[in-house]
Tab-separated table of C-alpha atoms in Angstrom:
chain	number	residue	atom	x	y	z
A	953	MET	CA	20.863	-9.398	-26.081
A	954	SER	CA	17.304	-8.839	-24.654
A	955	GLY	CA	17.000	-7.100	-21.190
A	956	ILE	CA	15.574	-10.184	-19.390
A	957	ARG	CA	18.463	-12.535	-21.006
A	958	GLN	CA	21.106	-10.010	-19.692
A	959	ASN	CA	19.650	-9.870	-16.563
A	960	ILE	CA	19.457	-13.808	-15.956
A	961	GLU	CA	23.200	-13.864	-16.850
A	962	ALA	CA	24.046	-11.157	-14.201
A	963	ILE	CA	22.288	-13.008	-11.537
A	964	GLU	CA	23.774	-16.321	-12.638
A	965	GLN	CA	27.212	-14.701	-11.971
A	966	GLU	CA	26.248	-13.399	-8.602
A	967	ILE	CA	24.563	-17.023	-7.698
A	968	LEU	CA	27.755	-18.859	-8.434
A	969	TRP	CA	29.571	-15.996	-6.185
A	970	PHE	CA	27.031	-16.674	-3.416
A	971	SER	CA	27.206	-20.421	-3.649
A	972	SER	CA	31.243	-19.986	-2.854
A	973	LEU	CA	30.415	-17.728	-0.228
A	974	LEU	CA	28.080	-19.954	1.398
A	975	GLN	CA	30.463	-23.015	1.356
A	976	ASN	CA	33.119	-21.283	2.302
A	977	ARG	CA	31.301	-19.844	5.491
A	978	PHE	CA	30.197	-23.635	6.367
A	979	GLN	CA	33.759	-24.889	5.893
A	980	SER	CA	34.998	-22.350	8.169
A	981	TYR	CA	32.318	-22.444	10.916
A	982	PHE	CA	32.581	-26.403	11.171
A	983	GLU	CA	36.020	-26.835	10.644
A	984	ASN	CA	37.021	-24.065	12.502
A	985	THR	CA	39.305	-22.478	9.671
A	986	GLU	CA	39.756	-18.844	8.494
A	987	PHE	CA	37.065	-17.898	6.574
A	988	GLN	CA	38.018	-17.351	2.788
A	989	ASN	CA	35.739	-14.468	1.512
A	990	PRO	CA	35.520	-14.706	-2.277
A	991	ALA	CA	35.109	-11.233	-4.389
A	992	PRO	CA	31.882	-10.771	-6.123
A	993	PRO	CA	31.734	-10.598	-9.868
A	994	ASP	CA	32.731	-7.480	-11.530
A	995	LEU	CA	29.683	-5.958	-12.907
A	996	SER	CA	31.191	-2.641	-13.751
A	997	SER	CA	30.497	-2.784	-17.534
A	998	ASP	CA	27.059	-4.778	-17.070
A	999	ASP	CA	24.097	-2.283	-17.831
A	1000	SER	CA	21.566	-5.016	-16.807
A	1001	THR	CA	18.650	-4.138	-14.491
A	1002	TYR	CA	20.215	-6.344	-11.737
A	1003	ALA	CA	23.552	-4.550	-12.313
A	1004	SER	CA	22.386	-1.099	-12.379
A	1005	LEU	CA	20.712	-1.555	-9.054
A	1006	ILE	CA	23.806	-2.635	-7.329
A	1007	LYS	CA	25.907	0.329	-9.084
A	1008	LYS	CA	23.152	2.998	-8.656
A	1009	HIS	CA	23.474	2.222	-4.508
A	1010	ASN	CA	27.217	1.486	-4.620
A	1011	PHE	CA	26.631	-1.934	-3.076
A	1012	GLY	CA	29.385	-3.302	-1.664
A	1013	LYS	CA	30.049	-7.238	-1.162
A	1014	ASP	CA	27.689	-7.683	2.067
A	1015	GLU	CA	24.834	-5.863	0.716
A	1016	ARG	CA	25.244	-8.038	-2.655
A	1017	ALA	CA	25.181	-11.105	-0.364
A	1018	ILE	CA	21.860	-9.900	1.481
A	1019	LEU	CA	20.053	-8.906	-1.706
A	1020	ILE	CA	20.807	-12.055	-3.761
A	1021	LEU	CA	20.020	-14.105	-0.846
A	1022	ALA	CA	16.442	-12.708	-0.784
A	1023	LEU	CA	16.217	-13.635	-4.167
A	1024	ILE	CA	17.425	-17.361	-4.398
A	1025	PRO	CA	14.318	-18.562	-2.614
A	1026	HIS	CA	12.346	-17.174	-5.692
A	1027	ILE	CA	15.065	-18.530	-8.274
A	1028	ARG	CA	16.941	-21.196	-7.105
A	1029	PRO	CA	15.694	-22.479	-3.649
A	1030	GLN	CA	17.544	-25.862	-3.314
A	1031	LEU	CA	20.842	-23.767	-2.892
A	1032	LEU	CA	19.756	-23.310	0.863
A	1033	ASP	CA	19.441	-26.704	1.314
A	1034	LEU	CA	22.596	-26.699	3.049
A	1035	PHE	CA	20.902	-25.084	6.111
A	1036	PHE	CA	18.592	-28.189	6.963
A	1037	SER	CA	22.018	-29.418	8.403
A	1038	LYS	CA	21.438	-31.060	11.812
A	1039	ASN	CA	22.784	-30.345	14.964
A	1040	GLU	CA	23.532	-33.938	15.976
A	1041	LEU	CA	23.969	-33.170	19.908
A	1042	LEU	CA	20.628	-31.578	20.173
A	1043	ASP	CA	18.669	-33.345	17.627
A	1044	ARG	CA	17.580	-30.039	15.835
A	1045	GLY	CA	18.502	-27.589	13.556
A	1046	TYR	CA	21.268	-24.976	14.227
A	1047	THR	CA	19.812	-22.002	15.921
A	1048	GLU	CA	22.383	-19.934	14.799
A	1049	PHE	CA	21.133	-20.446	10.885
A	1050	GLY	CA	17.730	-18.859	11.579
A	1051	GLY	CA	15.394	-19.537	8.570
A	1052	TYR	CA	11.743	-20.626	8.760
A	1053	LEU	CA	9.331	-22.752	6.737
A	1054	GLY	CA	6.613	-21.517	4.803
A	1055	LYS	CA	3.271	-22.617	4.685
A	1056	PHE	CA	3.590	-24.245	1.305
A	1057	HIS	CA	7.293	-24.088	0.191
A	1058	GLY	CA	9.284	-26.682	1.332
A	1059	GLY	CA	12.533	-25.007	1.206
A	1060	PHE	CA	14.744	-23.210	3.588
A	1061	LEU	CA	13.462	-19.560	3.899
A	1062	PRO	CA	16.148	-17.265	5.185
A	1063	THR	CA	15.663	-14.439	8.221
A	1064	GLY	CA	17.727	-11.880	9.583
A	1065	GLU	CA	19.751	-14.269	11.437
A	1066	THR	CA	20.547	-16.231	8.393
A	1067	VAL	CA	22.469	-12.959	6.956
A	1068	MET	CA	24.061	-12.497	10.253
A	1069	PHE	CA	25.671	-16.064	9.838
A	1070	ILE	CA	26.507	-15.760	6.354
A	1071	LEU	CA	28.338	-12.408	6.814
A	1072	SER	CA	29.586	-12.951	10.249
A	1073	GLY	CA	29.913	-16.610	11.480
A	1074	ASN	CA	30.175	-16.013	15.302
A	1075	ASP	CA	32.131	-12.828	15.323
A	1076	LEU	CA	30.048	-10.166	17.205
A	1077	GLU	CA	31.465	-6.935	15.918
A	1078	SER	CA	30.752	-8.051	12.413
A	1079	ARG	CA	26.966	-9.270	13.298
A	1080	LEU	CA	26.180	-6.011	14.985
A	1081	LYS	CA	27.566	-4.506	11.212
A	1082	ALA	CA	25.360	-6.777	9.520
A	1083	LYS	CA	22.309	-5.588	11.666
A	1084	SER	CA	23.086	-1.931	10.482
A	1085	TYR	CA	22.019	-3.056	6.611
A	1086	PHE	CA	18.182	-3.091	7.967
A	1087	ASP	CA	18.557	0.620	9.226
A	1088	LYS	CA	15.726	3.094	7.951
A	1089	ASN	CA	18.548	5.379	6.677
A	1090	HIS	CA	19.993	2.614	4.728
A	1091	PRO	CA	19.253	2.236	0.994
A	1092	PHE	CA	17.778	-1.117	1.580
A	1093	SER	CA	15.147	0.436	3.384
A	1094	ILE	CA	14.697	3.997	2.060
A	1095	GLU	CA	13.993	2.405	-1.497
A	1096	ASN	CA	12.054	-0.541	-0.131
A	1097	ILE	CA	14.360	-2.858	-1.606
A	1098	LEU	CA	14.329	-5.365	0.734
A	1099	PHE	CA	13.389	-5.597	4.483
A	1100	LEU	CA	13.064	-7.888	7.744
A	1101	ASN	CA	9.132	-8.617	8.111
A	1102	GLN	CA	8.775	-8.513	11.966
A	1103	GLU	CA	5.243	-9.480	13.060
A	1104	GLU	CA	5.914	-10.326	16.726
A	1105	GLU	CA	6.851	-7.369	18.669
A	1106	PHE	CA	9.049	-8.717	21.453
A	1107	GLU	CA	10.802	-11.392	19.189
A	1108	PRO	CA	14.458	-10.439	18.325
A	1109	GLN	CA	14.799	-8.239	15.155
A	1110	MET	CA	16.928	-10.453	13.259
A	1111	SER	CA	14.561	-13.427	13.687
A	1112	ALA	CA	12.133	-11.900	11.296
A	1113	PRO	CA	11.889	-13.054	7.833
A	1114	LEU	CA	14.071	-11.568	5.167
A	1115	LEU	CA	11.771	-10.491	2.235
A	1116	ILE	CA	12.486	-8.619	-0.877
A	1117	SER	CA	9.505	-6.142	-2.264
A	1118	GLN	CA	7.118	-6.808	-4.666
A	1119	LYS	CA	8.585	-4.157	-6.924
A	1120	TYR	CA	12.475	-5.359	-6.871
A	1121	LEU	CA	11.438	-9.112	-7.299
A	1122	SER	CA	9.798	-8.062	-10.167
A	1123	LEU	CA	12.582	-5.614	-11.652
A	1124	THR	CA	15.276	-8.201	-10.970
A	1125	MET	CA	13.552	-11.001	-12.474
A	1126	THR	CA	11.881	-9.719	-15.527
A	1127	CYS	CA	12.698	-6.083	-15.605
A	1128	GLU	CA	9.255	-4.850	-15.025
A	1129	ASN	CA	7.663	-3.080	-12.392
A	1130	SER	CA	4.659	-5.048	-10.571
A	1131	GLU	CA	2.000	-4.137	-7.711
A	1132	PRO	CA	1.152	-6.189	-5.096
A	1133	SER	CA	-1.522	-8.992	-5.969
A	1134	TYR	CA	-5.145	-8.164	-4.829
A	1135	SER	CA	-5.894	-11.468	-4.251
A	1136	VAL	CA	-3.291	-11.613	-1.604
A	1137	PHE	CA	-3.248	-7.982	-0.442
A	1138	PRO	CA	-6.313	-6.685	1.274
A	1139	ALA	CA	-5.756	-2.800	-0.572
A	1140	LYS	CA	-6.156	-1.993	-4.227
A	1141	LYS	CA	-4.761	0.869	-5.979
A	1142	ILE	CA	-7.454	3.043	-7.348
A	1143	GLU	CA	-6.778	5.919	-10.178
A	1144	THR	CA	-8.812	8.339	-12.037
A	1145	SER	CA	-8.366	10.040	-15.528
A	1146	LEU	CA	-10.521	12.923	-14.428
A	1147	GLU	CA	-8.781	16.269	-13.061
A	1148	TRP	CA	-9.533	18.880	-10.399
A	1149	GLU	CA	-11.754	20.597	-12.694
A	1150	ASP	CA	-14.024	17.580	-13.307
A	1151	LEU	CA	-14.701	18.079	-9.401
A	1152	ILE	CA	-17.221	20.421	-8.714
A	1153	ILE	CA	-17.349	21.100	-4.874
A	1154	GLU	CA	-17.614	23.982	-2.513
A	1155	LYS	CA	-15.049	26.438	-2.637
A	1156	GLU	CA	-14.615	25.728	1.387
A	1157	VAL	CA	-14.152	22.040	0.810
A	1158	LYS	CA	-11.447	22.839	-2.074
A	1159	LYS	CA	-9.828	25.210	0.790
A	1160	ASP	CA	-9.688	21.899	3.118
A	1161	ILE	CA	-8.310	19.672	0.268
A	1162	ASP	CA	-5.671	22.336	-0.224
A	1163	GLN	CA	-4.599	21.765	3.047
A	1164	ILE	CA	-3.914	18.118	2.511
A	1165	LEU	CA	-1.772	19.020	-0.723
A	1166	SER	CA	0.156	21.330	1.097
A	1167	TRP	CA	1.004	18.707	4.164
A	1168	ILE	CA	2.180	16.275	1.609
A	1169	GLU	CA	4.354	19.160	0.225
A	1170	HIS	CA	5.546	20.739	3.140
A	1171	GLY	CA	5.086	17.997	5.688
A	1172	SER	CA	8.547	16.789	6.063
A	1173	PHE	CA	9.980	20.299	6.072
A	1174	MET	CA	7.607	21.354	9.019
A	1175	MET	CA	8.196	18.110	10.791
A	1176	ASN	CA	12.066	17.962	10.602
A	1177	GLU	CA	13.103	21.324	9.987
A	1178	LEU	CA	10.886	23.348	11.968
A	1179	GLY	CA	10.877	20.827	14.867
A	1180	LEU	CA	6.977	19.999	14.874
A	1181	SER	CA	8.115	16.175	15.380
A	1182	LYS	CA	8.371	17.044	18.892
A	1183	LYS	CA	5.297	18.544	19.134
A	1184	VAL	CA	2.509	16.131	17.028
A	1185	LYS	CA	2.462	12.827	15.678
A	1186	PRO	CA	3.731	12.270	12.385
A	1187	GLY	CA	1.463	12.163	9.073
A	1188	TYR	CA	-2.065	13.607	8.409
A	1189	ARG	CA	-5.381	12.047	9.157
A	1190	SER	CA	-8.670	13.317	7.359
A	1191	LEU	CA	-12.043	12.478	7.264
A	1192	PHE	CA	-14.121	12.944	4.327
A	1193	TYR	CA	-17.879	12.479	5.243
A	1194	GLY	CA	-21.160	12.858	3.078
A	1195	PRO	CA	-23.479	11.164	0.948
A	1196	PRO	CA	-22.662	8.431	-1.874
A	1197	GLY	CA	-21.160	9.891	-4.930
A	1198	THR	CA	-20.055	13.441	-3.782
A	1199	GLY	CA	-16.429	13.189	-4.877
A	1200	LYS	CA	-14.874	11.444	-1.807
A	1201	THR	CA	-13.222	8.811	-3.866
A	1202	LEU	CA	-12.297	11.128	-6.574
A	1203	THR	CA	-10.555	13.646	-4.260
A	1204	ALA	CA	-8.382	10.740	-2.867
A	1205	CYS	CA	-7.313	10.019	-6.642
A	1206	LEU	CA	-6.747	13.568	-7.569
A	1207	LEU	CA	-4.599	14.095	-4.552
A	1208	ALA	CA	-2.752	10.813	-5.253
A	1209	LYS	CA	-2.466	12.083	-8.916
A	1210	THR	CA	-1.321	15.645	-8.071
A	1211	THR	CA	1.555	14.695	-5.801
A	1212	GLY	CA	2.732	11.460	-7.826
A	1213	LYS	CA	1.902	9.423	-4.869
A	1214	ASP	CA	-0.076	5.917	-4.915
A	1215	VAL	CA	-3.514	5.908	-3.137
A	1216	TYR	CA	-4.725	2.457	-2.185
A	1217	ARG	CA	-8.423	1.576	-1.234
A	1218	VAL	CA	-8.410	-0.965	1.780
A	1219	ASP	CA	-11.005	-3.555	1.284
A	1220	LEU	CA	-12.343	-4.074	4.610
A	1221	SER	CA	-14.269	-7.162	3.969
A	1222	ILE	CA	-10.652	-8.591	3.382
A	1223	ILE	CA	-9.330	-6.931	6.561
A	1224	VAL	CA	-11.950	-7.715	9.344
A	1225	SER	CA	-11.469	-11.545	10.019
A	1226	LYS	CA	-13.433	-13.954	11.956
A	1227	TYR	CA	-10.512	-15.492	13.094
A	1228	ILE	CA	-8.940	-14.072	16.300
A	1229	GLY	CA	-5.586	-11.851	15.965
A	1230	GLU	CA	-5.884	-12.307	11.831
A	1231	THR	CA	-7.161	-8.539	11.356
A	1232	GLU	CA	-4.361	-7.208	13.241
A	1233	LYS	CA	-1.984	-9.066	11.010
A	1234	ASN	CA	-4.168	-7.886	8.024
A	1235	LEU	CA	-3.764	-4.243	9.041
A	1236	ALA	CA	-0.188	-4.231	9.855
A	1237	ARG	CA	0.363	-5.847	6.584
A	1238	ILE	CA	-1.305	-2.649	4.880
A	1239	PHE	CA	0.495	-0.051	7.095
A	1240	ASP	CA	3.776	-1.646	6.567
A	1241	TYR	CA	3.704	-1.596	3.056
A	1242	ALA	CA	2.134	1.733	2.671
A	1243	GLU	CA	4.946	3.209	4.820
A	1244	ARG	CA	7.429	1.646	2.609
A	1245	HIS	CA	6.036	3.136	-0.496
A	1246	GLU	CA	4.835	6.234	0.653
A	1247	TRP	CA	1.018	5.378	-0.151
A	1248	ILE	CA	-1.985	7.366	0.387
A	1249	LEU	CA	-4.264	5.115	2.274
A	1250	PHE	CA	-8.077	5.580	1.567
A	1251	PHE	CA	-10.509	3.468	3.885
A	1252	ASP	CA	-13.731	3.436	2.050
A	1253	GLU	CA	-17.101	3.037	3.962
A	1254	ALA	CA	-14.688	3.205	6.996
A	1255	ASP	CA	-17.577	2.659	9.668
A	1256	ALA	CA	-17.314	-1.221	9.336
A	1257	LEU	CA	-14.007	-0.857	11.128
A	1258	PHE	CA	-13.576	2.746	12.716
A	1259	GLY	CA	-17.501	2.620	14.027
A	1260	LYS	CA	-17.976	2.885	17.614
A	1261	ARG	CA	-16.642	0.706	20.056
A	1262	SER	CA	-18.997	-1.771	22.033
A	1263	SER	CA	-19.624	-1.309	25.875
A	1264	GLY	CA	-20.155	-5.085	25.788
A	1265	SER	CA	-18.219	-7.729	27.634
A	1266	SER	CA	-18.418	-10.584	25.687
A	1267	ALA	CA	-15.538	-12.215	24.067
A	1268	ASN	CA	-16.588	-10.790	20.597
A	1269	ASP	CA	-16.811	-7.324	22.063
A	1270	ARG	CA	-13.752	-7.703	23.614
A	1271	PHE	CA	-11.398	-8.560	20.789
A	1272	ALA	CA	-13.450	-5.824	18.413
A	1273	ASN	CA	-12.390	-3.341	20.980
A	1274	GLN	CA	-8.803	-4.525	20.972
A	1275	GLU	CA	-8.672	-4.254	17.016
A	1276	ILE	CA	-9.536	-0.684	17.027
A	1277	SER	CA	-7.497	0.211	19.799
A	1278	TYR	CA	-4.596	-1.402	17.536
A	1279	LEU	CA	-5.957	0.300	14.556
A	1280	LEU	CA	-5.683	3.793	16.574
A	1281	GLN	CA	-2.131	3.481	17.295
A	1282	ARG	CA	-1.044	2.279	13.824
A	1283	ILE	CA	-2.995	5.364	12.658
A	1284	GLU	CA	-1.321	7.534	15.006
A	1285	ASP	CA	2.295	6.218	14.260
A	1286	PHE	CA	1.676	6.363	10.493
A	1287	PRO	CA	4.084	8.945	8.505
A	1288	GLY	CA	2.107	9.476	5.466
A	1289	VAL	CA	-1.830	10.394	4.742
A	1290	ILE	CA	-4.627	8.507	5.605
A	1291	ILE	CA	-8.244	9.348	4.207
A	1292	LEU	CA	-11.147	7.743	5.928
A	1293	ALA	CA	-14.433	8.149	4.121
A	1294	SER	CA	-17.944	7.675	5.685
A	1295	ASN	CA	-21.544	8.569	4.774
A	1296	LEU	CA	-22.449	10.078	8.115
A	1297	LYS	CA	-19.908	11.937	10.778
A	1298	SER	CA	-21.724	10.345	13.662
A	1299	ASN	CA	-20.821	6.735	12.665
A	1300	ILE	CA	-17.289	7.316	13.543
A	1301	ASP	CA	-15.886	6.447	17.182
A	1302	GLU	CA	-15.024	10.013	19.130
A	1303	ALA	CA	-11.609	8.305	19.504
A	1304	PHE	CA	-10.959	8.686	15.893
A	1305	SER	CA	-12.676	11.862	15.496
A	1306	ARG	CA	-9.928	13.651	17.749
A	1307	ARG	CA	-7.243	12.199	15.704
A	1308	PHE	CA	-8.210	13.901	12.507
A	1309	GLN	CA	-6.504	16.752	11.114
A	1310	SER	CA	-9.393	17.705	9.185
A	1311	MET	CA	-13.048	16.448	8.510
A	1312	ILE	CA	-14.507	17.384	5.132
A	1313	TYR	CA	-18.181	17.342	4.607
A	1314	PHE	CA	-18.924	16.459	0.698
A	1315	GLY	CA	-22.335	17.751	0.420
A	1316	VAL	CA	-25.120	17.268	-2.169
A	1317	PRO	CA	-23.956	19.831	-4.893
A	1318	ASN	CA	-26.488	23.117	-4.755
A	1319	GLN	CA	-28.366	23.983	-7.644
A	1320	LYS	CA	-25.714	25.761	-9.094
A	1321	ASN	CA	-23.342	23.379	-8.974
A	1322	ARG	CA	-25.710	20.525	-10.290
A	1323	HIS	CA	-26.083	22.405	-13.403
A	1324	ARG	CA	-22.363	22.677	-13.768
A	1325	ILE	CA	-22.276	18.870	-13.531
A	1326	TRP	CA	-25.371	18.339	-15.695
A	1327	SER	CA	-23.622	20.609	-18.286
A	1328	LYS	CA	-20.406	18.666	-17.870
A	1329	ILE	CA	-21.951	15.236	-18.301
A	1330	PHE	CA	-23.659	16.333	-21.646
A	1331	ASP	CA	-20.673	17.761	-23.030
A	1332	GLY	CA	-20.296	15.067	-25.330
A	1333	PRO	CA	-21.406	13.288	-28.729
A	1334	LEU	CA	-25.007	12.285	-27.283
A	1335	LYS	CA	-27.046	15.729	-26.906
A	1336	PRO	CA	-30.165	16.169	-25.019
A	1337	GLU	CA	-33.163	16.853	-26.731
A	1338	VAL	CA	-34.492	20.434	-27.339
A	1339	ASN	CA	-37.017	20.004	-24.684
A	1340	LEU	CA	-34.600	19.032	-21.921
A	1341	ASP	CA	-33.854	21.968	-19.949
A	1342	LEU	CA	-30.467	21.388	-17.980
A	1343	SER	CA	-31.273	24.161	-15.618
A	1344	LYS	CA	-34.527	23.081	-14.853
A	1345	LEU	CA	-33.246	19.639	-14.079
A	1346	ALA	CA	-30.583	21.076	-11.912
A	1347	ALA	CA	-33.379	23.197	-10.027
A	1348	ASP	CA	-36.074	20.536	-9.758
A	1349	TYR	CA	-33.675	17.533	-8.714
A	1350	GLU	CA	-31.324	17.488	-5.693
A	1351	ILE	CA	-28.957	14.634	-6.700
A	1352	SER	CA	-25.199	13.969	-6.271
A	1353	GLY	CA	-22.501	14.137	-9.120
A	1354	GLY	CA	-22.344	9.860	-8.708
A	1355	SER	CA	-26.227	9.617	-9.190
A	1356	ALA	CA	-25.864	12.351	-12.214
A	1357	ILE	CA	-23.378	10.045	-13.550
A	1358	ASN	CA	-25.610	6.958	-13.381
A	1359	VAL	CA	-28.875	8.708	-14.848
A	1360	TYR	CA	-26.540	9.938	-17.998
A	1361	ARG	CA	-25.508	6.175	-18.549
A	1362	TYR	CA	-29.188	5.189	-18.261
A	1363	SER	CA	-30.355	7.492	-20.822
A	1364	ALA	CA	-27.721	7.289	-22.968
A	1365	LEU	CA	-28.078	3.411	-23.212
A	1366	ARG	CA	-31.531	4.122	-24.275
A	1367	ALA	CA	-30.515	6.388	-26.884
A	1368	LEU	CA	-28.396	3.996	-28.503
A	1369	GLN	CA	-30.734	1.502	-28.338
A	1370	ARG	CA	-33.001	3.652	-30.026
A	1371	LYS	CA	-29.975	4.597	-32.418
A	1372	SER	CA	-30.402	7.994	-31.601
A	1373	GLU	CA	-28.042	10.990	-31.229
A	1374	PHE	CA	-30.092	12.827	-28.736
A	1375	ILE	CA	-31.051	11.778	-25.512
A	1376	LEU	CA	-34.979	12.166	-24.143
A	1377	LYS	CA	-36.045	14.188	-21.392
A	1378	GLU	CA	-38.403	11.119	-20.432
A	1379	ASP	CA	-35.496	8.628	-20.040
A	1380	VAL	CA	-33.489	11.016	-17.896
A	1381	ILE	CA	-36.679	11.521	-15.486
A	1382	GLN	CA	-36.763	7.864	-15.543
A	1383	GLY	CA	-33.024	7.438	-14.646
A	1384	VAL	CA	-33.630	10.076	-11.742
A	1385	GLN	CA	-36.594	8.056	-10.386
A	1386	LYS	CA	-34.299	4.455	-10.668
A	1387	GLU	CA	-31.719	6.958	-8.366
A	1388	PHE	CA	-34.069	8.094	-5.991
A	1389	GLN	CA	-35.528	4.638	-5.381
A	1390	LYS	CA	-32.178	3.608	-4.240
A	1391	GLU	CA	-32.204	6.113	-1.641
A	1392	GLY	CA	-35.884	5.379	-0.845
A	1393	ARG	CA	-36.907	8.708	-2.195
A	1394	THR	CA	-39.626	9.474	-5.024
A	1395	ILE	CA	-39.849	12.223	-7.420
């Protein structure tokens, strides 16, 4: 039996049990009879992905009910139509059912209140126990399996939508892992095939980067065991600044690669919305998701949102400053690593600067490092012609690593067009000139 088919059969058993549980809860509630709590199916000998998840965390009856409830809108939404029952006395739905309507989904979508009704009815003690399943120390939260997506700070916690994470939705439905869709999520995972030896930077810069690595490794111990949590805010925040192509993005990728974490680059063009209030919601989604997954957040070209606040009094200025203030607070409270990248340190608001644990300058490499960069770049099948002196190239042209790669790309294409195994000096110089033109410089 295939893994997916086995998984489907396990979930079908769970749905049948949950359907019986739901019917019994409605009957007990409206007929004022004793609630008959049916036993869930025995999955002890089942090795499907779904059953393995339940056994791994030793989920009990309540937790299994919450898990399948979070899955049902994705696989059997009509099962929740019972919750559309109308309160004849008030001519509206029942408040105790919780739930909400989606933008496009026509069915009932569960909330924390829905969970409490199914598990507890009106029993207050049981309802309080049901809330405990959403504590931070529960496997639901620790493993980011499911959560209550509370966007409105002052509304009851259990009124928030019950959501299953993208990862576990994919695992339970297709037995495969999945990343959030970039089309609807304003951040994208970035990776590199390079290693630390490919990053050519000054020794002092590497020492500063090592501090971030040390924090990722020892930060939890320092905060919890050494009592640092009583003295400082959680997390680590660093500003990478300097000209384009000097290794800021590569460094963020290598930090993630070394520590086994994911790094997500935040797309500020999606984040900054023209609609009032939307920017905060977009930011909240990113920070909440990143905290649950222990991502490193990388804000490239951060000036767009982290720049200096306006002193104007217009409505636009006030809302822009409100967004920045919200962002400041989320950054301060974020327990993970946040990296901001900017071309100019002076572009970053002073209020942000005070919140960085480190500010690392990625400068244009010196002559010695430029020679190392050119040597690495030309260490391939296409060789420089005899009169192309890499030492002289490094001495004559002050250029970043990213720009040097562009030069190589240009000159390599020229060589391939000529069907040659050698890269010509004149093509390299022409490539350098094109890079200089981008920056408003001349050779």
